[in-house]
Amino acid sequence: MQKKAKARTYHAHRERQRRRILDAAQSLFIEQGIERVTMAEITLSSGLQPSTMYQYFSSKDDIAWELISELLAATATRVKQRIEGAPNALAVITAFLEFMADELSGNQAAVRFLAEFDARYAHDWPVERLLTLESQIDPQPFRFFTDLIRSGIADGSLRADLDPELTMHAVMNAVIGAQRRLASLGRKVEVEYGQPVDRLFRETLRILLLGLRAPEASTIKSSNTRKRTARKRSS
Amino acid sequence: MQKKAKARTYHAHRERQRRRILDAAQSLFIEQGIERVTMAEITLSSGLQPSTMYQYFSSKDDIAWELISELLAATATRVKQRIEGAPNALAVITAFLEFMADELSGNQAAVRFLAEFDARYAHDWPVERLLTLESQIDPQPFRFFTDLIRSGIADGSLRADLDPELTMHAVMNAVIGAQRRLASLGRKVEVEYGQPVDRLFRETLRILLLGLRAPEASTIKSSNTRKRTARKRSS
DNA sequence: TCAAATTCGAAATACCATTTCGAATTTAAG
DNA sequence: CTTAAATTCGAAATGGTATTTCGAATTTGA
């Protein structure tokens, strides 16, 4: 009574089973967090037996890892779409930050999942495994960031005193850290800070951009050139 | 043969036991992370029996919570020392950020402990419990932050277009998020970003400060002489 | 000296991840 | 169609861990 679907081949069948497990686990993880989901729930929800499930994944962590890998890959694709066509370095960075804000608003649960994953595994990650993940997303992240800052300084959209080897990494870490913290704390932020998550995060991004942007680009250079107040409010 | 110390009273004895447990747990948590420490290790390390331990704390989480509470209180004290005497709002914020950087450099394990705690419990925290913690540290955090931004705008050390109700909370969240992420990832950051933790974090802070600082005010008058403030804020 | 509080020791309970194994079912291949 | 290999099932076993229980021993306060 178990096989209603007609698997043409073992391989196709295995693929389907695997996906069934991953989908079930993803829903559960995102709803409840990795910690509180039991293997029994995953097997139940995917309609398999424990013994069968362990023929596909060797542990709960194994499943979580696979899901993260897929999630990051999908995210990377969307990021690339968002930043392509940006006219200069500042625009690329702005587009990226806006992407992060939209992710937080629209996929808060997924961001929380990422945060929990990091917290759970960061300590014991084999570095190579981390690098595998990273390189899946961008084969040359160092180069990309470094070049970005350099070109921004060259085209005058970024401050001249930024450090190409350093700044973009620092900003990335801050943005990711801030985003995940907000996603993890969720509604509690509004209690702690008295402001909605989305507004807080966008204000963070605004400040960071103000710190990156070349002074001429947003406000005055010396005492009395034209002054354009940075208006970003009330959007 | 267990009582070598002469407890004058039950109460004093209980205090000592309690502290013994907390100290043992703290070392273990900070060394290995909350997750991987077992109750058996804590009881062993504190020289008690499980049954005795459960007369002091109802669970591992209970111990962790108590430790966090102490840790936050101690941190708050040090923060206050660091920021007192700062001549204006920008200086207060700068001092605070430097404090955060020093914490990361000097107590990375403790920061990682905080990060793990947040990740573990953020989802289920009863909000009241969170607020109890917060208020232990600062009875009026909203007011303080709001006033800080206001006074910085007034004395010309901060940009005029900051939002007193929002900006400082946003910066706090970003700084804490960035700090804890770096502490959690630890040495792996250097693999991922190719830069030491400390440099990355300080660069983050620099960018944030650049974003907060009033454009004219690269050098500020430390005196609070009331210069005619050019108020540009509507509403 | 006695009653209450505390601790000990050891075993018991409960939950969960993961494994084992033999029987049943499905697939691939001759 | 037949059969061997792969897969799944079902159910029970294993092992680790948190937490509890309980009676005996010890310590404290009065």
Coordinates of C-alpha atoms (C1' of nucleotides) in Angstrom, one line a residue:
Chain A
M1 CA 0.0 0.0 0.0
Q2 CA 3.0 2.3 0.2
K3 CA 3.8 2.7 -3.5
K4 CA 1.0 4.5 -5.2
A5 CA 3.4 6.4 -7.5
K6 CA 5.0 4.4 -10.3
A7 CA 8.6 5.1 -10.1
R8 CA 10.2 4.5 -13.5
T9 CA 13.6 4.0 -12.0
Y10 CA 15.1 3.6 -8.6
H11 CA 16.9 6.8 -9.1
A12 CA 13.8 8.9 -9.9
H13 CA 12.1 7.4 -6.9
R14 CA 15.0 8.2 -4.6
E15 CA 15.0 11.7 -5.8
R16 CA 11.3 12.1 -5.0
Q17 CA 11.7 10.6 -1.5
R18 CA 14.6 12.8 -0.8
R19 CA 12.7 15.9 -1.8
R20 CA 9.7 14.7 0.3
I21 CA 12.0 14.6 3.3
L22 CA 13.6 17.9 2.7
D23 CA 10.3 19.7 2.1
A24 CA 8.8 18.3 5.2
A25 CA 11.8 19.2 7.3
Q26 CA 12.0 22.7 5.8
S27 CA 8.4 23.5 6.8
L28 CA 9.0 22.2 10.3
F29 CA 12.3 23.9 10.8
I30 CA 11.0 27.2 9.6
E31 CA 7.9 27.0 11.7
Q32 CA 9.4 25.7 14.9
G33 CA 13.1 26.1 14.7
I34 CA 15.6 23.3 14.2
E35 CA 16.0 22.6 17.9
R36 CA 12.4 21.7 18.7
V37 CA 11.7 19.6 15.7
T38 CA 12.1 15.8 16.3
M39 CA 13.1 13.3 13.8
A40 CA 9.9 11.5 14.6
E41 CA 8.0 14.6 13.4
I42 CA 10.0 14.7 10.2
T43 CA 9.4 11.1 9.4
L44 CA 5.8 11.3 10.2
S45 CA 5.3 14.4 8.1
S46 CA 7.2 13.0 5.2
G47 CA 5.3 9.7 5.4
L48 CA 8.4 7.5 5.9
Q49 CA 9.7 5.3 8.6
P50 CA 12.8 6.3 10.6
S51 CA 14.8 3.4 9.2
T52 CA 14.0 4.6 5.7
M53 CA 14.8 8.2 6.5
Y54 CA 18.2 7.3 7.7
Q55 CA 19.0 5.8 4.4
Y56 CA 18.8 9.3 2.9
F57 CA 20.2 11.4 5.6
S58 CA 22.5 10.4 8.4
S59 CA 21.2 12.9 10.9
K60 CA 19.0 15.9 11.5
D61 CA 22.0 18.1 11.1
D62 CA 22.6 16.5 7.7
I63 CA 19.2 17.6 6.6
A64 CA 19.6 21.1 8.0
W65 CA 22.9 21.4 6.2
E66 CA 21.4 20.4 2.9
L67 CA 18.5 22.8 3.3
I68 CA 20.8 25.7 4.1
S69 CA 22.9 24.9 1.1
E70 CA 19.8 25.1 -1.1
L71 CA 18.6 28.2 0.6
L72 CA 21.8 30.0 0.2
A73 CA 22.1 29.1 -3.4
A74 CA 18.6 30.3 -4.1
T75 CA 19.3 33.5 -2.3
A76 CA 22.5 34.1 -4.2
T77 CA 20.6 33.9 -7.5
R78 CA 18.1 36.5 -6.4
V79 CA 20.8 38.8 -5.1
K80 CA 22.5 38.7 -8.5
Q81 CA 19.3 39.7 -10.2
R82 CA 18.9 42.5 -7.9
I83 CA 22.3 44.1 -8.2
E84 CA 22.8 43.7 -11.9
G85 CA 22.5 46.8 -13.9
A86 CA 23.4 49.1 -11.0
P87 CA 25.3 52.0 -12.5
N88 CA 28.1 52.3 -9.9
A89 CA 29.5 50.8 -6.7
L90 CA 27.2 52.8 -4.4
A91 CA 24.2 51.6 -6.3
V92 CA 25.3 48.0 -6.1
I93 CA 25.7 48.3 -2.4
T94 CA 22.4 50.0 -2.0
A95 CA 20.6 47.4 -4.1
F96 CA 22.2 44.7 -2.0
L97 CA 21.1 46.3 1.3
E98 CA 17.6 46.8 0.0
F99 CA 17.6 43.1 -0.9
M100 CA 18.5 42.2 2.6
A101 CA 15.7 44.4 4.0
D102 CA 13.2 42.8 1.7
E103 CA 14.3 39.4 2.7
L104 CA 13.8 40.3 6.3
S105 CA 10.3 41.7 5.7
G106 CA 9.2 39.0 3.4
N107 CA 11.0 35.9 4.6
Q108 CA 11.5 36.5 8.3
A109 CA 11.1 32.9 9.1
A110 CA 13.7 31.8 6.6
V111 CA 16.2 34.4 7.9
R112 CA 15.5 33.1 11.4
F113 CA 16.3 29.6 10.2
L114 CA 19.6 30.9 8.8
A115 CA 20.4 32.5 12.1
E116 CA 19.7 29.4 14.1
F117 CA 21.8 27.3 11.7
D118 CA 24.7 29.6 12.2
A119 CA 24.4 29.6 15.9
R120 CA 24.0 25.9 16.1
Y121 CA 26.9 24.9 13.9
A122 CA 29.3 27.8 13.7
H123 CA 31.3 26.5 16.5
D124 CA 32.0 23.1 15.0
W125 CA 31.9 23.8 11.3
P126 CA 34.8 22.3 9.5
V127 CA 36.1 25.3 7.7
E128 CA 36.3 23.4 4.4
R129 CA 32.6 22.7 4.5
L130 CA 31.9 26.4 5.0
L131 CA 34.1 27.3 2.1
T132 CA 32.3 24.8 0.0
L133 CA 29.1 26.6 0.8
E134 CA 30.5 30.0 0.1
S135 CA 32.1 29.1 -3.2
Q136 CA 28.8 27.6 -4.4
I137 CA 27.5 31.1 -4.1
D138 CA 30.3 33.1 -5.3
P139 CA 33.6 31.7 -6.5
Q140 CA 35.5 34.8 -5.8
P141 CA 33.8 36.8 -3.0
F142 CA 37.0 38.5 -1.8
R143 CA 37.8 39.8 -5.3
F144 CA 34.2 41.0 -5.8
F145 CA 34.1 43.0 -2.6
T146 CA 37.5 44.4 -3.0
D147 CA 36.9 45.5 -6.5
L148 CA 33.6 47.0 -5.5
I149 CA 35.1 49.4 -3.0
R150 CA 37.9 50.2 -5.4
S151 CA 35.6 51.1 -8.2
G152 CA 33.4 53.1 -5.9
I153 CA 36.3 55.2 -4.8
A154 CA 37.4 55.6 -8.4
D155 CA 34.0 56.7 -9.6
G156 CA 33.5 59.0 -6.7
S157 CA 30.4 57.4 -5.2
L158 CA 32.2 56.1 -2.1
R159 CA 34.4 57.8 0.4
A160 CA 38.1 57.9 -0.5
D161 CA 39.3 56.7 2.8
L162 CA 37.7 53.2 2.7
D163 CA 39.8 50.2 2.8
P164 CA 39.1 47.9 -0.1
E165 CA 40.4 44.8 1.7
L166 CA 38.3 45.5 4.7
T167 CA 35.3 47.7 4.4
M168 CA 32.9 45.6 2.4
H169 CA 33.5 42.6 4.6
A170 CA 32.9 44.7 7.7
V171 CA 29.6 46.0 6.2
M172 CA 28.5 42.5 5.1
N173 CA 29.1 41.1 8.6
A174 CA 27.2 44.0 10.2
V175 CA 24.3 43.7 7.9
I176 CA 24.0 40.0 8.2
G177 CA 24.4 40.1 11.9
A178 CA 21.8 42.9 12.3
Q179 CA 19.4 41.2 10.0
R180 CA 19.6 37.8 11.7
R181 CA 19.4 39.3 15.2
L182 CA 16.2 41.0 14.2
A183 CA 14.8 37.9 12.7
S184 CA 15.6 35.9 15.7
L185 CA 14.2 38.3 18.2
G186 CA 11.2 38.8 16.0
R187 CA 8.3 40.4 17.8
K188 CA 10.4 40.9 20.9
V189 CA 12.3 43.6 19.2
E190 CA 9.3 45.7 19.2
V191 CA 9.1 45.3 22.9
E192 CA 12.7 45.9 23.5
Y193 CA 13.2 48.7 21.1
G194 CA 9.7 50.0 20.6
Q195 CA 9.9 50.0 16.9
P196 CA 8.9 47.6 14.1
V197 CA 11.6 45.3 12.8
D198 CA 11.5 46.6 9.3
R199 CA 11.9 50.2 10.2
L200 CA 14.8 49.5 12.5
F201 CA 16.6 47.5 9.9
R202 CA 16.2 50.1 7.2
E203 CA 17.4 52.8 9.5
T204 CA 20.6 50.7 10.1
L205 CA 21.1 50.4 6.4
R206 CA 20.6 54.1 6.0
I207 CA 23.3 54.9 8.5
L208 CA 25.7 52.5 7.0
L209 CA 25.2 54.0 3.5
L210 CA 25.7 57.4 4.9
G211 CA 29.0 56.2 6.3
L212 CA 30.1 54.7 3.0
R213 CA 29.0 57.4 0.7
A214 CA 31.4 60.1 -0.4
P215 CA 30.6 63.4 1.3
E216 CA 30.0 65.2 -1.9
A217 CA 27.5 62.6 -3.0
S218 CA 24.9 63.3 -0.3
T219 CA 25.6 66.6 1.4
I220 CA 28.0 69.5 1.3
K221 CA 31.6 69.4 0.5
S222 CA 32.7 72.6 2.0
S223 CA 30.7 75.2 3.9
N224 CA 28.6 76.5 1.1
T225 CA 28.2 74.4 -2.0
R226 CA 24.7 73.3 -2.8
K227 CA 23.4 71.2 0.1
R228 CA 21.1 68.4 -0.6
T229 CA 19.7 67.0 2.6
A230 CA 19.7 63.2 2.5
R231 CA 16.0 62.6 2.3
K232 CA 15.1 59.0 2.7
R233 CA 12.4 59.5 5.2
S234 CA 8.7 58.9 4.8
S235 CA 8.9 56.4 2.1
Chain B
M1 CA 32.8 13.9 55.0
Q2 CA 31.2 16.3 52.6
K3 CA 31.1 19.4 54.8
K4 CA 34.6 20.7 55.3
A5 CA 33.4 24.2 55.5
K6 CA 31.5 25.2 58.6
A7 CA 28.4 26.9 57.4
R8 CA 27.1 29.1 60.1
T9 CA 23.6 29.0 58.7
Y10 CA 21.7 27.1 56.1
H11 CA 21.3 30.2 54.2
A12 CA 25.0 30.9 53.9
H13 CA 25.6 27.4 52.9
R14 CA 23.0 27.5 50.2
E15 CA 24.5 30.6 48.8
R16 CA 27.9 28.9 48.6
Q17 CA 26.5 25.9 46.9
R18 CA 24.6 28.0 44.5
R19 CA 27.7 29.9 43.6
R20 CA 29.7 26.7 43.2
I21 CA 27.2 25.5 40.6
L22 CA 27.1 28.8 38.8
D23 CA 30.9 29.0 38.6
A24 CA 31.3 25.5 37.4
A25 CA 28.6 26.0 34.8
Q26 CA 30.0 29.3 33.6
S27 CA 33.4 27.8 32.9
L28 CA 31.9 24.9 31.0
F29 CA 29.5 27.0 29.1
I30 CA 32.1 29.5 28.0
E31 CA 34.6 26.8 27.1
Q32 CA 32.3 24.5 25.2
G33 CA 29.0 26.3 24.6
I34 CA 25.8 25.6 26.3
E35 CA 24.7 22.9 23.9
R36 CA 27.5 20.5 24.4
V37 CA 27.7 20.7 28.2
T38 CA 25.8 18.0 30.0
M39 CA 24.2 18.3 33.4
A40 CA 26.4 15.4 34.5
E41 CA 29.5 17.5 33.7
I42 CA 28.1 20.4 35.7
T43 CA 27.3 18.3 38.7
L44 CA 30.7 16.5 38.5
S45 CA 32.5 19.8 38.2
S46 CA 30.7 21.4 41.1
G47 CA 31.1 18.4 43.3
L48 CA 27.4 17.8 43.9
Q49 CA 24.9 15.1 43.0
P50 CA 22.3 15.6 40.3
S51 CA 19.5 15.3 42.9
T52 CA 21.1 18.0 44.9
M53 CA 21.7 20.3 41.9
Y54 CA 18.0 20.1 41.0
Q55 CA 17.2 21.6 44.4
Y56 CA 19.0 24.8 43.3
F57 CA 18.2 25.0 39.6
S58 CA 15.3 23.4 37.8
S59 CA 17.1 22.9 34.5
K60 CA 20.2 23.7 32.5
D61 CA 18.3 26.6 30.9
D62 CA 17.6 27.9 34.4
I63 CA 21.3 28.0 35.1
A64 CA 22.1 29.6 31.8
W65 CA 19.5 32.2 32.4
E66 CA 20.9 33.1 35.7
L67 CA 24.4 33.4 34.4
I68 CA 23.3 35.7 31.5
S69 CA 21.6 37.9 34.0
E70 CA 24.7 38.3 36.0
L71 CA 26.8 38.8 32.9
L72 CA 24.6 41.5 31.6
A73 CA 24.5 43.3 34.9
A74 CA 28.3 43.3 35.1
T75 CA 28.6 44.5 31.6
A76 CA 26.2 47.3 32.2
T77 CA 28.3 48.5 35.1
R78 CA 31.4 48.6 32.9
V79 CA 29.6 50.4 30.1
K80 CA 28.5 53.1 32.5
Q81 CA 32.0 53.6 33.6
R82 CA 33.2 53.9 30.1
I83 CA 30.7 56.4 28.9
E84 CA 30.6 58.7 31.9
G85 CA 32.4 62.0 31.4
A86 CA 32.0 61.9 27.6
P87 CA 31.6 65.6 26.6
N88 CA 28.8 65.2 24.0
A89 CA 26.5 62.7 22.4
L90 CA 29.0 61.6 19.7
A91 CA 31.6 61.0 22.3
V92 CA 29.2 58.9 24.3
I93 CA 28.4 56.8 21.3
T94 CA 32.0 56.5 20.4
A95 CA 32.9 55.4 23.9
F96 CA 30.2 52.8 23.8
L97 CA 31.3 51.4 20.5
E98 CA 34.9 51.2 21.7
F99 CA 33.7 49.3 24.7
M100 CA 31.9 46.8 22.4
A101 CA 35.1 46.4 20.4
D102 CA 37.2 45.8 23.6
E103 CA 34.7 43.3 24.8
L104 CA 35.0 41.4 21.6
S105 CA 38.8 41.4 21.7
G106 CA 39.1 40.6 25.4
N107 CA 36.1 38.4 26.1
Q108 CA 35.3 36.8 22.9
A109 CA 34.3 33.6 24.7
A110 CA 31.8 35.5 26.8
V111 CA 30.4 37.3 23.8
R112 CA 30.0 33.9 22.1
F113 CA 28.1 32.7 25.2
L114 CA 25.7 35.6 24.9
A115 CA 25.2 34.9 21.3
E116 CA 24.4 31.3 21.9
F117 CA 22.0 32.2 24.6
D118 CA 20.1 34.6 22.4
A119 CA 20.0 32.0 19.6
R120 CA 18.8 29.3 21.9
Y121 CA 16.1 31.2 23.8
A122 CA 15.1 34.1 21.7
H123 CA 12.3 32.2 20.2
D124 CA 10.6 31.2 23.3
W125 CA 11.4 34.0 25.7
P126 CA 8.5 35.2 27.7
V127 CA 8.7 38.9 26.9
E128 CA 8.3 39.8 30.6
R129 CA 11.4 37.9 31.4
L130 CA 13.3 39.8 28.8
L131 CA 12.0 43.0 30.2
T132 CA 13.1 42.1 33.6
L133 CA 16.6 41.6 32.4
E134 CA 16.6 44.8 30.5
S135 CA 15.3 46.9 33.3
Q136 CA 17.9 45.4 35.6
I137 CA 20.4 47.1 33.4
D138 CA 18.8 50.3 32.6
P139 CA 15.4 51.3 33.9
Q140 CA 14.8 53.7 31.0
P141 CA 16.6 52.6 27.9
F142 CA 14.2 54.2 25.5
R143 CA 14.5 57.6 27.1
F144 CA 18.3 57.4 27.3
F145 CA 18.7 56.6 23.6
T146 CA 16.2 59.1 22.5
D147 CA 17.7 61.9 24.6
L148 CA 21.2 60.9 23.3
I149 CA 20.3 61.5 19.7
R150 CA 18.4 64.6 20.5
S151 CA 21.2 66.2 22.4
G152 CA 23.7 65.1 19.7
I153 CA 21.6 66.9 17.1
A154 CA 21.3 69.9 19.4
D155 CA 25.0 70.2 20.1
G156 CA 25.9 69.6 16.4
S157 CA 27.9 66.4 16.9
L158 CA 25.3 64.3 15.1
R159 CA 23.6 64.6 11.8
A160 CA 20.5 66.7 11.9
D161 CA 18.3 64.2 10.0
L162 CA 18.6 61.3 12.5
D163 CA 15.4 60.0 14.1
P164 CA 15.7 60.1 17.9
E165 CA 13.1 57.4 18.3
L166 CA 14.8 55.1 15.9
T167 CA 18.4 55.7 15.1
M168 CA 20.1 54.6 18.3
H169 CA 18.1 51.5 18.6
A170 CA 19.0 50.6 15.0
V171 CA 22.7 51.2 15.7
M172 CA 22.6 49.2 18.9
N173 CA 21.0 46.2 17.2
A174 CA 23.5 46.4 14.4
V175 CA 26.5 46.6 16.7
I176 CA 25.3 43.8 18.9
G177 CA 24.4 41.7 15.9
A178 CA 27.8 42.3 14.3
Q179 CA 29.7 41.7 17.5
R180 CA 28.0 38.4 18.3
R181 CA 28.2 37.1 14.8
L182 CA 32.0 37.7 14.8
A183 CA 32.3 36.1 18.2
S184 CA 30.3 33.0 17.1
L185 CA 32.1 32.5 13.9
G186 CA 35.4 33.2 15.6
R187 CA 38.4 32.1 13.7
K188 CA 36.2 31.1 10.8
V189 CA 35.7 34.8 9.9
E190 CA 39.3 35.0 9.1
V191 CA 38.8 32.3 6.6
E192 CA 35.6 33.7 5.2
Y193 CA 36.6 37.3 5.2
G194 CA 40.4 37.1 5.2
Q195 CA 40.7 39.6 8.0
P196 CA 41.1 39.4 11.7
V197 CA 37.9 39.7 13.8
D198 CA 39.1 42.8 15.6
R199 CA 39.9 44.8 12.5
L200 CA 36.6 43.9 10.9
F201 CA 34.6 45.0 13.8
R202 CA 36.4 48.2 14.3
E203 CA 35.9 49.0 10.7
T204 CA 32.2 48.4 11.1
L205 CA 32.1 50.9 14.0
R206 CA 34.0 53.4 12.0
I207 CA 31.5 53.3 9.2
L208 CA 28.6 53.6 11.6
L209 CA 30.2 56.6 13.3
L210 CA 30.8 58.2 9.9
G211 CA 27.1 57.7 9.2
L212 CA 26.0 59.3 12.4
R213 CA 28.4 62.2 12.6
A214 CA 27.3 65.6 11.4
P215 CA 29.2 66.4 8.1
E216 CA 30.7 69.5 9.4
A217 CA 31.8 68.0 12.7
S218 CA 34.9 66.1 11.9
T219 CA 36.3 68.1 14.8
I220 CA 33.9 69.1 17.5
K221 CA 34.1 71.7 20.1
S222 CA 34.1 69.9 23.4
S223 CA 32.5 72.9 25.1
N224 CA 28.8 73.0 25.1
T225 CA 28.5 76.6 24.1
R226 CA 25.2 76.9 22.4
K227 CA 25.9 77.5 18.9
R228 CA 22.9 78.6 17.0
T229 CA 21.6 75.2 15.8
A230 CA 20.4 75.2 12.3
R231 CA 17.4 73.1 12.7
K232 CA 16.2 71.5 9.6
R233 CA 13.8 68.9 10.9
S234 CA 10.3 69.2 9.9
S235 CA 7.3 67.9 11.9
Chain C
dT1 C1' 18.3 15.8 72.0
dC2 C1' 14.9 16.2 68.4
dA3 C1' 12.6 17.9 64.2
dA4 C1' 13.4 20.0 60.0
dA5 C1' 16.4 20.9 56.2
dT6 C1' 19.8 19.2 53.3
dT7 C1' 22.5 15.9 50.9
dC8 C1' 23.7 11.6 49.2
dG9 C1' 23.5 7.4 46.3
dA10 C1' 21.5 4.8 43.4
dA11 C1' 18.0 3.6 40.7
dA12 C1' 14.0 4.9 37.9
dT13 C1' 11.6 7.4 34.2
dA14 C1' 11.1 9.7 30.0
dC15 C1' 12.4 11.5 25.7
dC16 C1' 14.9 11.4 21.7
dA17 C1' 18.3 10.1 18.0
dT18 C1' 20.0 6.4 15.7
dT19 C1' 20.5 1.4 14.6
dT20 C1' 19.3 -3.3 13.8
dC21 C1' 16.9 -7.0 11.5
dG22 C1' 13.9 -9.9 9.2
dA23 C1' 9.9 -9.9 6.3
dA24 C1' 7.5 -7.8 2.5
dT25 C1' 7.6 -5.2 -1.7
dT26 C1' 9.4 -3.3 -5.9
dT27 C1' 12.6 -3.0 -9.7
dA28 C1' 15.9 -4.4 -13.2
dA29 C1' 17.5 -7.8 -16.0
dG30 C1' 17.7 -12.2 -18.2
Chain D
dC1 C1' 8.0 -15.1 -16.1
dT2 C1' 11.7 -15.6 -12.8
dT3 C1' 14.9 -14.1 -9.8
dA4 C1' 18.4 -11.4 -7.5
dA5 C1' 19.3 -6.9 -5.8
dA6 C1' 17.5 -2.8 -3.9
dT7 C1' 14.2 -0.7 -1.1
dT8 C1' 10.9 -0.2 2.4
dC9 C1' 8.4 -1.4 6.3
dG10 C1' 7.5 -2.4 11.2
dA11 C1' 8.8 -3.0 15.4
dA12 C1' 11.9 -3.4 18.6
dA13 C1' 16.6 -2.4 20.6
dT14 C1' 20.4 0.7 21.9
dG15 C1' 22.5 4.6 23.9
dG16 C1' 22.7 9.1 25.7
dT17 C1' 20.8 12.7 28.3
dA18 C1' 17.7 15.4 31.4
dT19 C1' 15.0 15.0 35.3
dT20 C1' 12.7 12.7 39.2
dT21 C1' 12.1 9.7 43.1
dC22 C1' 13.1 7.9 47.5
dG23 C1' 15.0 6.2 51.6
dA24 C1' 19.1 6.5 54.4
dA25 C1' 22.6 9.5 56.3
dT26 C1' 24.1 14.0 57.8
dT27 C1' 23.8 18.7 59.3
dT28 C1' 21.6 22.5 61.5
dG29 C1' 18.7 25.3 64.6
dA30 C1' 16.2 25.3 68.8

